[in-house]
Amino acid sequence: MEKLIYERPLIKKLVTGMPNKFGMKTVNEPISHIENISVKELLEKYGSPLYVISEKTIRKVFKTAKRAFETRYPKVQFAWSYKTNYLNSVCNVYHQEGSWAEVVSGFEYDKAIGNGVDGNHILFNGPDKSEADLTKAIKNGSYIHIDNFDELYTIVKLVDEIKEKPKLAIRVNMDTGIFPQWDRFGFNYENGEAWKALNQILMNEKLELVGLHCHIGTYIMKTDAYAVAASKLAELAVRIKNKFNKNIKYIDLGGGFASKNTLKGAYLPASDTVPSFDEYAEAISNALLTSELEPQHMPTLILETGRALIDDSAYLLGTVQAIKRLADGRRSMIIDVGVNLLFTAFWYEHTITPAQPFSQYTEDTVIYGPLCMNIDVIRENINFPLLKKGDNFVINRIGAYNMTQWLQFITLRPNIVMIDLEGKVHIVRERETNENITNSERLPMHLQKK
Amino acid sequence: MNINRNIAISDTGFVFDPSSGDSYSLNPVGTEIIQLLKKQKTIEEIQVEIVSKYEVDDVQLEKDIIDFILTLEQYNLIENNE
Ligand SMILES: Cc1ncc(COP(=O)(O)O)c(C=O)c1O
């Protein structure tokens, strides 16, 4: 006789009429395969935990976003936001799809050049640009998005030495009706600082103003905010045209579209509440097309979308380490994925799905990572099926920020694989070894063991 | 160790404790174990019975049974007269 599937014994007190803070059961079906490849086999072959990236999904989501904008606005250019995920394999998929690079440090800039991106297809953002970085960017004809007056004066000084005309934009911050208003980056619109900076650039013959940039925040759920931002940048462009008879080449609205991950504390799942690319595109295109910009000189619309493009394209697979009971009776599950690998667990209520079949029975569970640190919590309260040690799970929608903001903390980082369009699996970043970490350490003579 | 005598257990995994008025739901393995406990079976007997029926090893099951009984105690469904 074939034996029945075992699930640990469970007894649950029935509480009527009381809202359960652990919420409703969140998953219904196991995720046993990713693009027809067995999760268990992936883990056996490449180790647990494991990041899995889908090239197919990257391209599919990108095409959806691109279509949403290109069907509404005549000139659109995406620039891949490196900080969101700067694995070379990921960046190159975006570059093949036609994306430029958006970088915020010398390190990212060099990575983009290393990936074969033309200097004049790199947007250089952020407050962290050294004189050496700026010199390189000017010589390569990259677009420099100025953050502050000190940076502007540095560029003016460098131009006298380099004798090349830099291509400049300024980052503008503004009130778009959302809170918090990001005012630490760029020049403010409302108090006239942005207009002042633009005048200084436009009156200096050694400088060329090519665009206007803003990035109003991240995970912005309101499409209206983008309409306000687009209108304000269009208004600056019109003023530039009126005063200097100059048509700027582009308006760059940055990133910030929400992905379908649910924020902590959100009442409804993000999949029900987050605007689609079409809705963002509609608000932005409408604002630009109905502005006072001259129809024959419409600037290119640049987008630096990060999380909304990549989040759905990656998974984190792992294994249950232990199940135990907390002093207050709650169930806890320890998994081999911690906040070191899933940094976004600090913001999101990630969906975690068992990789093997499970029944409808669930238990109020706290999910902890493996780090011996109190902060290492993956889900505080989740109504979760009954897994046991050795069972596997899949955390989906983890493509943004985790493979860049991760921490080499307590343990080493695992393999990352990419499934290509033919279903072939490639290691795109090898698991770290102790040597990777200790090779750059130096032990002073007197501390060495004799 | 005994399940409180007046507790009602249904085959469908529903438990009612008339002394507190609380009710509980059980999954299939939980239902079997509680029914075996009610029939005064020892833990060892229960283990043999479950292992013969379900895809589980002794070690895993033993851990789970100990934990399950702890929960029953917390809910005051068990009289521990040892
Ligand atoms: C200047 C700039 N552009 C684009 C992005 C990407 O943002 P998101 O991932 O929210 O789309 C960021 C992220 O912080 C940014 O700072």
Coordinates of C-alpha atoms and ligand atoms in Angstrom, one line a residue:
Chain A
M1 CA 0.0 0.0 0.0
E2 CA 1.3 3.4 -0.9
K3 CA 1.8 5.6 2.1
L4 CA 0.0 8.9 2.6
I5 CA 1.8 12.2 2.3
Y6 CA 2.8 13.3 5.8
E7 CA 2.4 16.7 7.2
R8 CA 3.2 17.5 10.8
P9 CA 0.2 17.2 13.3
L10 CA -1.5 20.5 13.7
I11 CA -4.1 21.8 16.1
K12 CA -5.5 25.3 15.8
K13 CA -7.9 27.1 18.1
L14 CA -10.9 28.5 16.3
V15 CA -11.4 32.1 17.0
T16 CA -14.6 33.5 15.7
G17 CA -15.1 37.1 14.6
M18 CA -11.5 38.0 15.5
P19 CA -9.4 39.4 12.7
N20 CA -6.2 37.4 12.4
K21 CA -3.1 39.5 12.3
F22 CA -1.4 36.7 10.4
G23 CA -3.8 37.3 7.6
M24 CA -5.4 34.9 5.2
K25 CA -3.5 32.1 3.6
T26 CA -1.4 33.7 0.9
V27 CA -0.3 30.8 -1.4
N28 CA -2.4 28.1 -3.0
E29 CA -0.1 26.1 -5.3
P30 CA 3.5 25.0 -4.9
I31 CA 6.1 26.4 -7.3
S32 CA 7.9 23.2 -8.2
H33 CA 9.4 24.5 -11.5
I34 CA 10.8 27.7 -12.8
E35 CA 10.4 27.8 -16.6
N36 CA 10.1 24.0 -16.7
I37 CA 13.2 23.4 -14.6
S38 CA 12.7 21.6 -11.3
V39 CA 13.4 23.7 -8.2
K40 CA 14.8 20.6 -6.4
E41 CA 17.2 19.9 -9.3
L42 CA 18.4 23.4 -9.4
L43 CA 19.1 23.3 -5.7
E44 CA 20.8 19.9 -5.9
K45 CA 23.0 21.1 -8.7
Y46 CA 23.9 24.6 -7.7
G47 CA 23.4 24.5 -3.9
S48 CA 21.0 26.2 -1.5
P49 CA 20.2 29.0 -1.3
L50 CA 20.2 30.0 -5.0
Y51 CA 19.3 33.1 -7.0
V52 CA 17.6 32.3 -10.3
I53 CA 17.2 35.0 -13.0
S54 CA 14.9 34.5 -16.0
E55 CA 16.2 36.2 -19.2
K56 CA 12.8 35.6 -20.7
T57 CA 11.0 37.6 -18.1
I58 CA 13.5 40.4 -18.2
R59 CA 12.9 40.8 -21.9
K60 CA 9.1 40.3 -21.7
V61 CA 8.6 43.0 -19.0
F62 CA 11.0 45.3 -20.8
K63 CA 9.0 45.0 -24.0
T64 CA 5.8 45.6 -22.2
A65 CA 7.1 48.8 -20.6
K66 CA 8.6 50.0 -23.9
R67 CA 5.4 49.5 -25.8
A68 CA 3.4 51.3 -23.1
F69 CA 5.5 54.5 -23.7
E70 CA 6.3 54.2 -27.4
T71 CA 2.6 53.9 -28.3
R72 CA 1.9 57.2 -26.5
Y73 CA 5.0 59.4 -27.0
P74 CA 7.1 59.8 -30.1
K75 CA 10.7 59.5 -28.7
V76 CA 11.4 57.2 -25.8
Q77 CA 14.7 55.9 -24.4
F78 CA 15.2 53.6 -21.4
A79 CA 18.4 53.7 -19.4
W80 CA 19.1 50.7 -17.1
S81 CA 19.5 51.8 -13.5
Y82 CA 22.7 50.0 -12.6
K83 CA 22.2 50.1 -8.8
T84 CA 19.0 48.1 -9.1
N85 CA 20.9 45.1 -10.4
Y86 CA 24.4 45.5 -11.9
L87 CA 25.2 41.9 -12.6
N88 CA 26.9 42.2 -16.0
S89 CA 24.6 39.4 -17.4
V90 CA 21.5 41.4 -16.4
C91 CA 22.8 44.7 -17.7
N92 CA 23.7 43.2 -21.0
V93 CA 20.2 41.8 -21.5
Y94 CA 18.9 45.4 -21.1
H95 CA 21.6 46.8 -23.4
Q96 CA 20.7 44.2 -26.0
E97 CA 17.1 45.4 -25.7
G98 CA 18.3 48.9 -26.4
S99 CA 18.7 50.4 -22.9
W100 CA 21.3 52.9 -22.1
A101 CA 23.0 52.9 -18.7
E102 CA 22.2 55.0 -15.7
V103 CA 25.0 55.1 -13.2
V104 CA 25.6 56.8 -9.8
S105 CA 29.3 56.2 -9.1
G106 CA 32.6 55.8 -10.7
F107 CA 32.4 52.0 -10.0
E108 CA 29.0 51.8 -11.9
Y109 CA 30.3 54.0 -14.6
D110 CA 33.3 51.7 -15.2
K111 CA 31.0 48.7 -15.2
A112 CA 28.9 50.2 -17.9
I113 CA 32.0 51.0 -20.0
G114 CA 33.1 47.4 -19.3
N115 CA 29.8 46.2 -20.6
G116 CA 30.5 47.9 -23.9
V117 CA 28.1 50.8 -23.5
D118 CA 29.1 53.8 -25.6
G119 CA 30.1 56.8 -23.5
N120 CA 27.3 58.8 -25.1
H121 CA 24.8 56.3 -23.9
I122 CA 25.6 56.7 -20.2
L123 CA 23.7 59.0 -17.8
F124 CA 25.8 59.9 -14.8
N125 CA 23.6 60.7 -11.8
G126 CA 24.2 61.2 -8.1
P127 CA 26.2 63.2 -5.7
D128 CA 29.2 60.9 -5.8
K129 CA 31.3 61.9 -8.8
S130 CA 35.0 62.5 -8.2
E131 CA 37.1 64.9 -10.5
A132 CA 38.5 61.8 -12.1
D133 CA 35.0 60.4 -12.8
L134 CA 33.9 63.7 -14.2
T135 CA 36.9 64.1 -16.4
K136 CA 36.3 60.6 -17.8
A137 CA 32.6 61.3 -18.4
I138 CA 33.3 64.6 -20.2
K139 CA 35.9 62.9 -22.4
N140 CA 33.6 60.1 -23.2
G141 CA 30.7 62.4 -24.1
S142 CA 28.5 61.0 -21.3
Y143 CA 25.5 62.9 -20.0
I144 CA 26.3 64.4 -16.6
H145 CA 23.3 65.1 -14.4
I146 CA 24.5 67.7 -12.0
D147 CA 23.4 67.4 -8.3
N148 CA 24.6 70.6 -6.7
F149 CA 26.5 73.9 -7.3
D150 CA 29.8 72.5 -6.0
E151 CA 29.6 69.9 -8.8
L152 CA 28.8 72.6 -11.4
Y153 CA 31.8 74.7 -10.3
T154 CA 34.0 71.6 -10.4
I155 CA 32.9 71.0 -14.0
V156 CA 33.5 74.6 -15.0
K157 CA 37.1 74.3 -13.6
L158 CA 37.7 70.9 -15.3
V159 CA 36.5 72.2 -18.7
D160 CA 39.2 74.8 -18.7
E161 CA 41.7 72.0 -18.3
I162 CA 40.2 69.4 -20.6
K163 CA 39.0 71.8 -23.4
E164 CA 36.0 69.6 -24.2
K165 CA 32.4 70.7 -24.0
P166 CA 30.6 68.6 -21.4
K167 CA 27.0 67.5 -22.0
L168 CA 25.0 68.5 -19.0
A169 CA 21.6 68.2 -17.4
I170 CA 20.6 69.1 -13.9
R171 CA 18.6 67.0 -11.5
V172 CA 15.5 68.9 -10.4
N173 CA 13.6 68.2 -7.1
M174 CA 10.1 69.4 -6.6
D175 CA 6.8 69.1 -4.9
T176 CA 4.8 66.6 -6.8
G177 CA 2.1 66.2 -4.1
I178 CA 3.7 63.1 -2.6
F179 CA 5.2 62.6 0.8
P180 CA 8.1 62.5 1.6
Q181 CA 9.3 65.0 -0.9
W182 CA 12.8 64.1 -1.9
D183 CA 14.8 67.3 -1.7
R184 CA 18.3 66.2 -0.9
F185 CA 19.2 65.4 -4.6
G186 CA 19.4 68.1 -7.2
F187 CA 18.2 71.7 -7.4
N188 CA 14.8 72.7 -6.1
Y189 CA 12.2 73.8 -8.6
E190 CA 9.8 75.8 -6.4
N191 CA 12.5 78.1 -4.8
G192 CA 14.0 79.0 -8.1
E193 CA 17.3 77.2 -7.5
A194 CA 16.9 75.0 -10.6
W195 CA 16.2 78.0 -12.8
K196 CA 19.3 79.7 -11.4
A197 CA 21.5 76.7 -12.1
L198 CA 20.1 76.4 -15.7
N199 CA 20.9 80.1 -16.3
Q200 CA 24.5 79.6 -15.1
I201 CA 25.0 76.7 -17.5
L202 CA 23.2 78.3 -20.5
M203 CA 25.2 81.6 -20.1
N204 CA 28.5 79.7 -20.1
E205 CA 29.7 79.1 -23.7
K206 CA 32.0 76.3 -22.6
L207 CA 29.0 74.2 -21.3
E208 CA 26.2 72.5 -23.2
L209 CA 22.8 72.0 -21.6
V210 CA 21.2 68.9 -23.1
G211 CA 18.5 67.8 -20.7
L212 CA 16.5 68.0 -17.5
H213 CA 16.4 65.2 -15.0
C214 CA 14.3 64.3 -12.0
H215 CA 13.7 61.2 -9.9
I216 CA 10.9 61.9 -7.6
G217 CA 11.2 58.9 -5.4
T218 CA 10.8 55.1 -5.4
Y219 CA 7.8 52.9 -5.3
I220 CA 5.5 55.8 -6.3
M221 CA 1.9 54.5 -6.4
K222 CA 0.4 57.8 -7.8
T223 CA 0.6 58.4 -11.5
D224 CA -0.4 62.0 -10.8
A225 CA 2.9 62.7 -9.2
Y226 CA 4.6 61.8 -12.6
A227 CA 2.2 64.1 -14.4
V228 CA 3.2 67.0 -12.1
A229 CA 6.9 66.2 -12.5
A230 CA 6.6 66.0 -16.3
S231 CA 4.7 69.3 -16.4
K232 CA 7.2 71.1 -14.3
L233 CA 10.2 69.9 -16.3
A234 CA 8.3 70.8 -19.5
E235 CA 7.7 74.3 -18.1
L236 CA 11.4 74.7 -17.5
A237 CA 12.2 73.6 -21.0
V238 CA 9.7 76.1 -22.4
R239 CA 11.3 78.9 -20.3
I240 CA 14.8 77.8 -21.6
K241 CA 13.4 78.1 -25.2
N242 CA 11.9 81.5 -24.6
K243 CA 14.9 83.0 -23.0
F244 CA 17.8 81.3 -24.7
N245 CA 16.1 80.0 -27.9
K246 CA 17.4 76.6 -27.1
N247 CA 15.6 73.3 -27.5
I248 CA 16.7 70.7 -24.9
K249 CA 17.2 67.2 -26.2
Y250 CA 15.6 65.2 -23.4
I251 CA 13.5 65.1 -20.3
D252 CA 14.5 62.3 -18.0
L253 CA 11.8 61.3 -15.4
G254 CA 14.1 58.9 -13.5
G255 CA 12.7 55.7 -12.0
G256 CA 10.3 55.0 -9.2
F257 CA 7.5 52.9 -10.7
A258 CA 6.2 50.5 -8.1
S259 CA 6.8 46.8 -8.5
K260 CA 4.1 44.2 -7.6
N261 CA 5.7 43.4 -4.2
T262 CA 3.5 44.4 -1.3
L263 CA 5.0 46.9 1.1
K264 CA 5.0 46.1 4.8
G265 CA 1.9 47.1 6.5
A266 CA 0.0 47.6 3.3
Y267 CA -3.7 46.6 3.6
L268 CA -4.1 45.2 0.1
P269 CA -1.7 43.1 -2.0
A270 CA 0.3 45.3 -4.4
S271 CA -0.9 43.2 -7.4
D272 CA -4.3 44.8 -6.8
T273 CA -3.2 48.4 -6.2
V274 CA 0.0 49.2 -8.2
P275 CA -0.5 51.1 -11.5
S276 CA 0.4 49.4 -14.7
F277 CA 3.1 50.6 -17.1
D278 CA 0.2 51.8 -19.3
E279 CA -1.2 54.0 -16.5
Y280 CA 2.2 55.6 -15.8
A281 CA 2.8 56.1 -19.5
E282 CA -0.6 57.7 -20.0
A283 CA 0.0 60.2 -17.2
I284 CA 3.5 61.1 -18.4
S285 CA 2.8 61.3 -22.1
N286 CA -0.4 63.3 -21.5
A287 CA 1.4 65.8 -19.4
L288 CA 4.2 66.3 -22.0
L289 CA 2.0 66.3 -25.0
T290 CA -0.4 68.9 -23.6
S291 CA 2.4 71.1 -22.3
E292 CA 3.6 74.3 -24.2
L293 CA 6.5 72.3 -25.7
E294 CA 6.8 72.9 -29.5
P295 CA 5.5 69.8 -31.3
Q296 CA 8.3 69.9 -33.8
H297 CA 10.9 69.9 -31.0
M298 CA 9.6 67.4 -28.5
P299 CA 12.4 66.2 -26.3
T300 CA 13.2 62.5 -26.0
L301 CA 11.5 61.0 -22.9
I302 CA 14.1 59.1 -20.9
L303 CA 13.1 56.6 -18.2
E304 CA 15.4 55.1 -15.6
T305 CA 13.0 52.5 -14.4
G306 CA 14.6 50.0 -12.0
R307 CA 12.5 47.8 -9.7
A308 CA 9.4 47.7 -11.9
L309 CA 11.4 46.2 -14.7
I310 CA 13.5 43.6 -12.9
D311 CA 11.7 42.6 -9.7
D312 CA 9.6 39.9 -11.4
S313 CA 12.5 38.4 -13.2
A314 CA 14.3 36.8 -10.3
Y315 CA 13.7 34.2 -7.6
L316 CA 15.5 33.2 -4.5
L317 CA 15.3 29.4 -3.8
G318 CA 16.1 27.9 -0.4
T319 CA 15.7 25.2 2.2
V320 CA 14.0 24.9 5.6
Q321 CA 16.7 24.5 8.3
A322 CA 14.4 24.0 11.3
I323 CA 10.9 24.3 12.7
K324 CA 10.5 25.3 16.2
R325 CA 8.1 26.8 18.7
L326 CA 8.6 30.2 20.3
A327 CA 7.9 30.7 24.0
D328 CA 4.5 32.3 23.3
G329 CA 3.4 29.2 21.4
R330 CA 3.9 30.7 17.9
R331 CA 5.5 28.6 15.2
S332 CA 8.8 29.6 13.8
M333 CA 10.5 28.4 10.7
I334 CA 14.2 29.0 10.1
I335 CA 15.3 29.1 6.5
D336 CA 18.7 29.4 4.8
V337 CA 17.8 32.8 3.3
G338 CA 18.4 35.8 5.6
V339 CA 18.3 39.5 5.2
N340 CA 21.9 39.4 4.0
L341 CA 20.6 37.9 0.8
L342 CA 17.1 39.4 0.9
F343 CA 17.7 43.0 1.8
T344 CA 14.2 43.9 0.5
A345 CA 12.6 41.9 3.4
F346 CA 13.1 45.1 5.3
W347 CA 10.5 46.8 3.1
Y348 CA 8.4 44.1 1.5
E349 CA 6.1 41.3 2.6
H350 CA 7.7 38.9 0.2
T351 CA 5.6 36.0 -1.1
I352 CA 7.2 32.7 -0.1
T353 CA 5.8 29.5 -1.7
P354 CA 6.7 25.9 -0.9
A355 CA 8.3 24.0 -3.7
Q356 CA 6.6 20.7 -2.9
P357 CA 2.9 19.9 -2.6
F358 CA 1.1 21.0 0.6
S359 CA -2.3 20.7 2.1
Q360 CA -4.8 23.4 2.9
Y361 CA -3.7 23.4 6.6
T362 CA -1.7 26.4 7.7
E363 CA -0.2 27.7 10.9
D364 CA 0.6 31.2 12.1
T365 CA 4.3 31.4 11.5
V366 CA 7.3 33.6 11.9
I367 CA 10.0 33.1 9.3
Y368 CA 13.6 33.7 10.3
G369 CA 16.8 33.8 8.3
P370 CA 19.8 31.8 9.5
L371 CA 21.9 34.7 10.8
C372 CA 22.5 34.7 14.5
M373 CA 21.1 38.2 14.7
N374 CA 17.8 39.5 15.9
I375 CA 17.2 41.6 12.8
D376 CA 17.1 38.5 10.6
V377 CA 13.4 38.2 10.0
I378 CA 12.0 37.4 6.6
R379 CA 8.3 37.4 7.5
E380 CA 7.0 38.6 10.9
N381 CA 3.5 37.0 10.6
I382 CA 2.4 34.7 7.9
N383 CA -0.2 32.1 7.6
F384 CA 2.0 29.4 6.2
P385 CA 1.7 25.7 5.2
L386 CA 3.4 23.1 7.4
L387 CA 6.9 22.6 6.1
K388 CA 9.6 20.5 7.6
K389 CA 13.4 20.5 7.7
G390 CA 14.8 20.0 4.3
D391 CA 11.7 21.2 2.4
N392 CA 12.3 23.8 -0.3
F393 CA 10.6 27.1 -1.1
V394 CA 10.7 29.8 -3.7
I395 CA 10.6 33.6 -3.0
N396 CA 9.6 35.3 -6.2
R397 CA 9.9 39.0 -7.2
I398 CA 13.3 39.6 -5.8
G399 CA 15.2 41.0 -8.9
A400 CA 15.6 44.6 -7.7
Y401 CA 18.2 45.7 -5.2
N402 CA 18.9 42.3 -3.6
M403 CA 21.8 41.4 -5.8
T404 CA 23.4 44.9 -5.2
Q405 CA 22.4 45.8 -1.6
W406 CA 23.1 42.3 -0.3
L407 CA 25.5 42.0 2.6
Q408 CA 28.5 39.8 2.9
F409 CA 27.6 39.2 6.5
I410 CA 28.2 36.1 8.6
T411 CA 28.0 33.9 5.6
L412 CA 29.0 33.8 1.9
R413 CA 26.9 34.7 -1.0
P414 CA 25.5 31.8 -3.1
N415 CA 25.5 31.1 -6.8
I416 CA 23.4 33.1 -9.2
V417 CA 22.1 31.4 -12.3
M418 CA 20.3 32.7 -15.3
I419 CA 17.9 30.7 -17.4
D420 CA 18.3 31.7 -21.0
L421 CA 15.6 31.8 -23.7
E422 CA 16.3 28.2 -24.7
G423 CA 15.9 27.0 -21.1
K424 CA 19.7 26.6 -20.6
V425 CA 21.0 27.4 -17.1
H426 CA 24.2 29.5 -16.8
I427 CA 26.0 30.4 -13.6
V428 CA 26.3 34.2 -13.9
R429 CA 28.0 34.8 -10.5
E430 CA 29.8 32.1 -8.7
R431 CA 29.3 31.4 -5.1
E432 CA 31.8 33.2 -2.9
T433 CA 34.6 31.4 -1.2
N434 CA 36.5 32.2 2.0
E435 CA 39.4 33.3 -0.2
N436 CA 37.3 35.9 -2.0
I437 CA 36.7 37.6 1.3
T438 CA 40.1 37.1 3.0
N439 CA 42.3 37.7 0.0
S440 CA 42.1 41.5 0.4
E441 CA 42.8 41.3 4.1
R442 CA 46.3 41.9 5.4
L443 CA 47.5 40.5 8.7
P444 CA 50.2 42.6 10.4
M445 CA 53.4 40.7 11.2
H446 CA 53.0 40.8 14.9
L447 CA 49.6 39.1 14.7
Q448 CA 50.7 36.2 12.6
K449 CA 50.9 32.8 14.1
K450 CA 54.6 31.8 14.3
Chain B
M1 CA -1.0 11.2 30.0
N2 CA -4.7 11.3 29.0
I3 CA -6.9 13.4 26.8
N4 CA -9.5 15.1 28.9
R5 CA -12.4 12.7 29.1
N6 CA -15.2 15.0 28.2
I7 CA -13.6 16.3 25.0
A8 CA -15.5 15.7 21.8
I9 CA -13.5 14.7 18.7
S10 CA -15.1 14.4 15.3
D11 CA -13.6 12.3 12.4
T12 CA -13.3 15.4 10.3
G13 CA -10.8 17.0 12.7
F14 CA -13.0 19.1 14.9
V15 CA -12.5 19.2 18.7
F16 CA -14.8 20.8 21.2
D17 CA -13.9 21.3 24.8
P18 CA -17.1 21.7 26.8
S19 CA -15.3 22.9 30.0
S20 CA -13.9 26.0 28.3
G21 CA -16.3 26.3 25.3
D22 CA -13.3 26.4 23.0
S23 CA -13.2 24.6 19.7
Y24 CA -10.2 23.6 17.6
S25 CA -9.5 22.3 14.2
L26 CA -7.0 19.6 13.3
N27 CA -5.3 18.4 10.2
P28 CA -5.4 14.6 9.3
V29 CA -2.3 13.6 11.2
G30 CA -3.3 15.7 14.2
T31 CA -6.7 14.0 14.1
E32 CA -5.3 10.5 14.1
I33 CA -2.9 11.2 16.9
I34 CA -5.6 12.7 19.1
Q35 CA -7.9 9.8 18.5
L36 CA -5.1 7.3 19.3
L37 CA -4.4 9.3 22.5
K38 CA -8.1 9.0 23.4
K39 CA -7.9 5.3 23.0
Q40 CA -5.1 5.4 25.6
K41 CA -2.3 4.4 23.2
T42 CA 1.2 5.1 24.3
I43 CA 3.5 7.4 22.3
E44 CA 5.4 4.5 21.0
E45 CA 2.3 2.8 19.7
I46 CA 1.2 6.0 18.1
Q47 CA 4.5 6.3 16.4
V48 CA 4.3 2.8 14.9
E49 CA 0.8 3.4 13.7
I50 CA 1.6 6.7 12.0
V51 CA 4.9 5.5 10.4
S52 CA 3.1 2.5 8.9
K53 CA 0.6 4.8 7.3
Y54 CA 2.4 7.9 6.3
E55 CA 5.6 8.8 4.4
V56 CA 7.7 10.0 7.4
D57 CA 10.7 8.8 9.3
D58 CA 10.8 8.0 13.1
V59 CA 13.0 11.0 14.0
Q60 CA 10.9 13.6 12.3
L61 CA 7.7 12.1 13.7
E62 CA 9.0 11.9 17.2
K63 CA 10.0 15.6 17.1
D64 CA 6.6 16.5 15.8
I65 CA 4.6 14.4 18.3
I66 CA 6.5 15.9 21.3
D67 CA 5.7 19.3 19.9
F68 CA 2.1 18.4 19.3
I69 CA 1.6 17.1 22.8
L70 CA 3.1 20.3 24.2
T71 CA 0.5 22.3 22.3
L72 CA -2.3 20.1 23.6
E73 CA -1.0 20.8 27.1
Q74 CA -1.0 24.5 26.4
Y75 CA -4.6 24.3 25.4
N76 CA -5.4 22.2 28.5
L77 CA -6.7 19.3 26.4
I78 CA -4.4 16.9 28.2
E79 CA -4.2 15.8 31.8
N80 CA -0.7 15.0 32.7
N81 CA -0.9 12.8 35.7
E82 CA 2.7 11.6 35.9
Ligands
LIG1 C1 18.5 58.6 -10.1 C2 17.8 57.3 -10.1 N1 17.2 56.8 -11.2 C3 16.6 55.6 -11.2 C4 16.5 54.9 -10.0 C5 15.7 53.6 -10.1 O1 14.6 53.7 -9.3 P1 13.4 52.5 -9.2 O2 14.1 51.2 -8.9 O3 12.6 53.0 -8.1 O4 12.7 52.5 -10.5 C6 17.0 55.3 -8.8 C7 16.9 54.6 -7.6 O5 17.1 55.0 -6.5 C8 17.7 56.6 -8.9 O6 18.3 57.1 -7.8

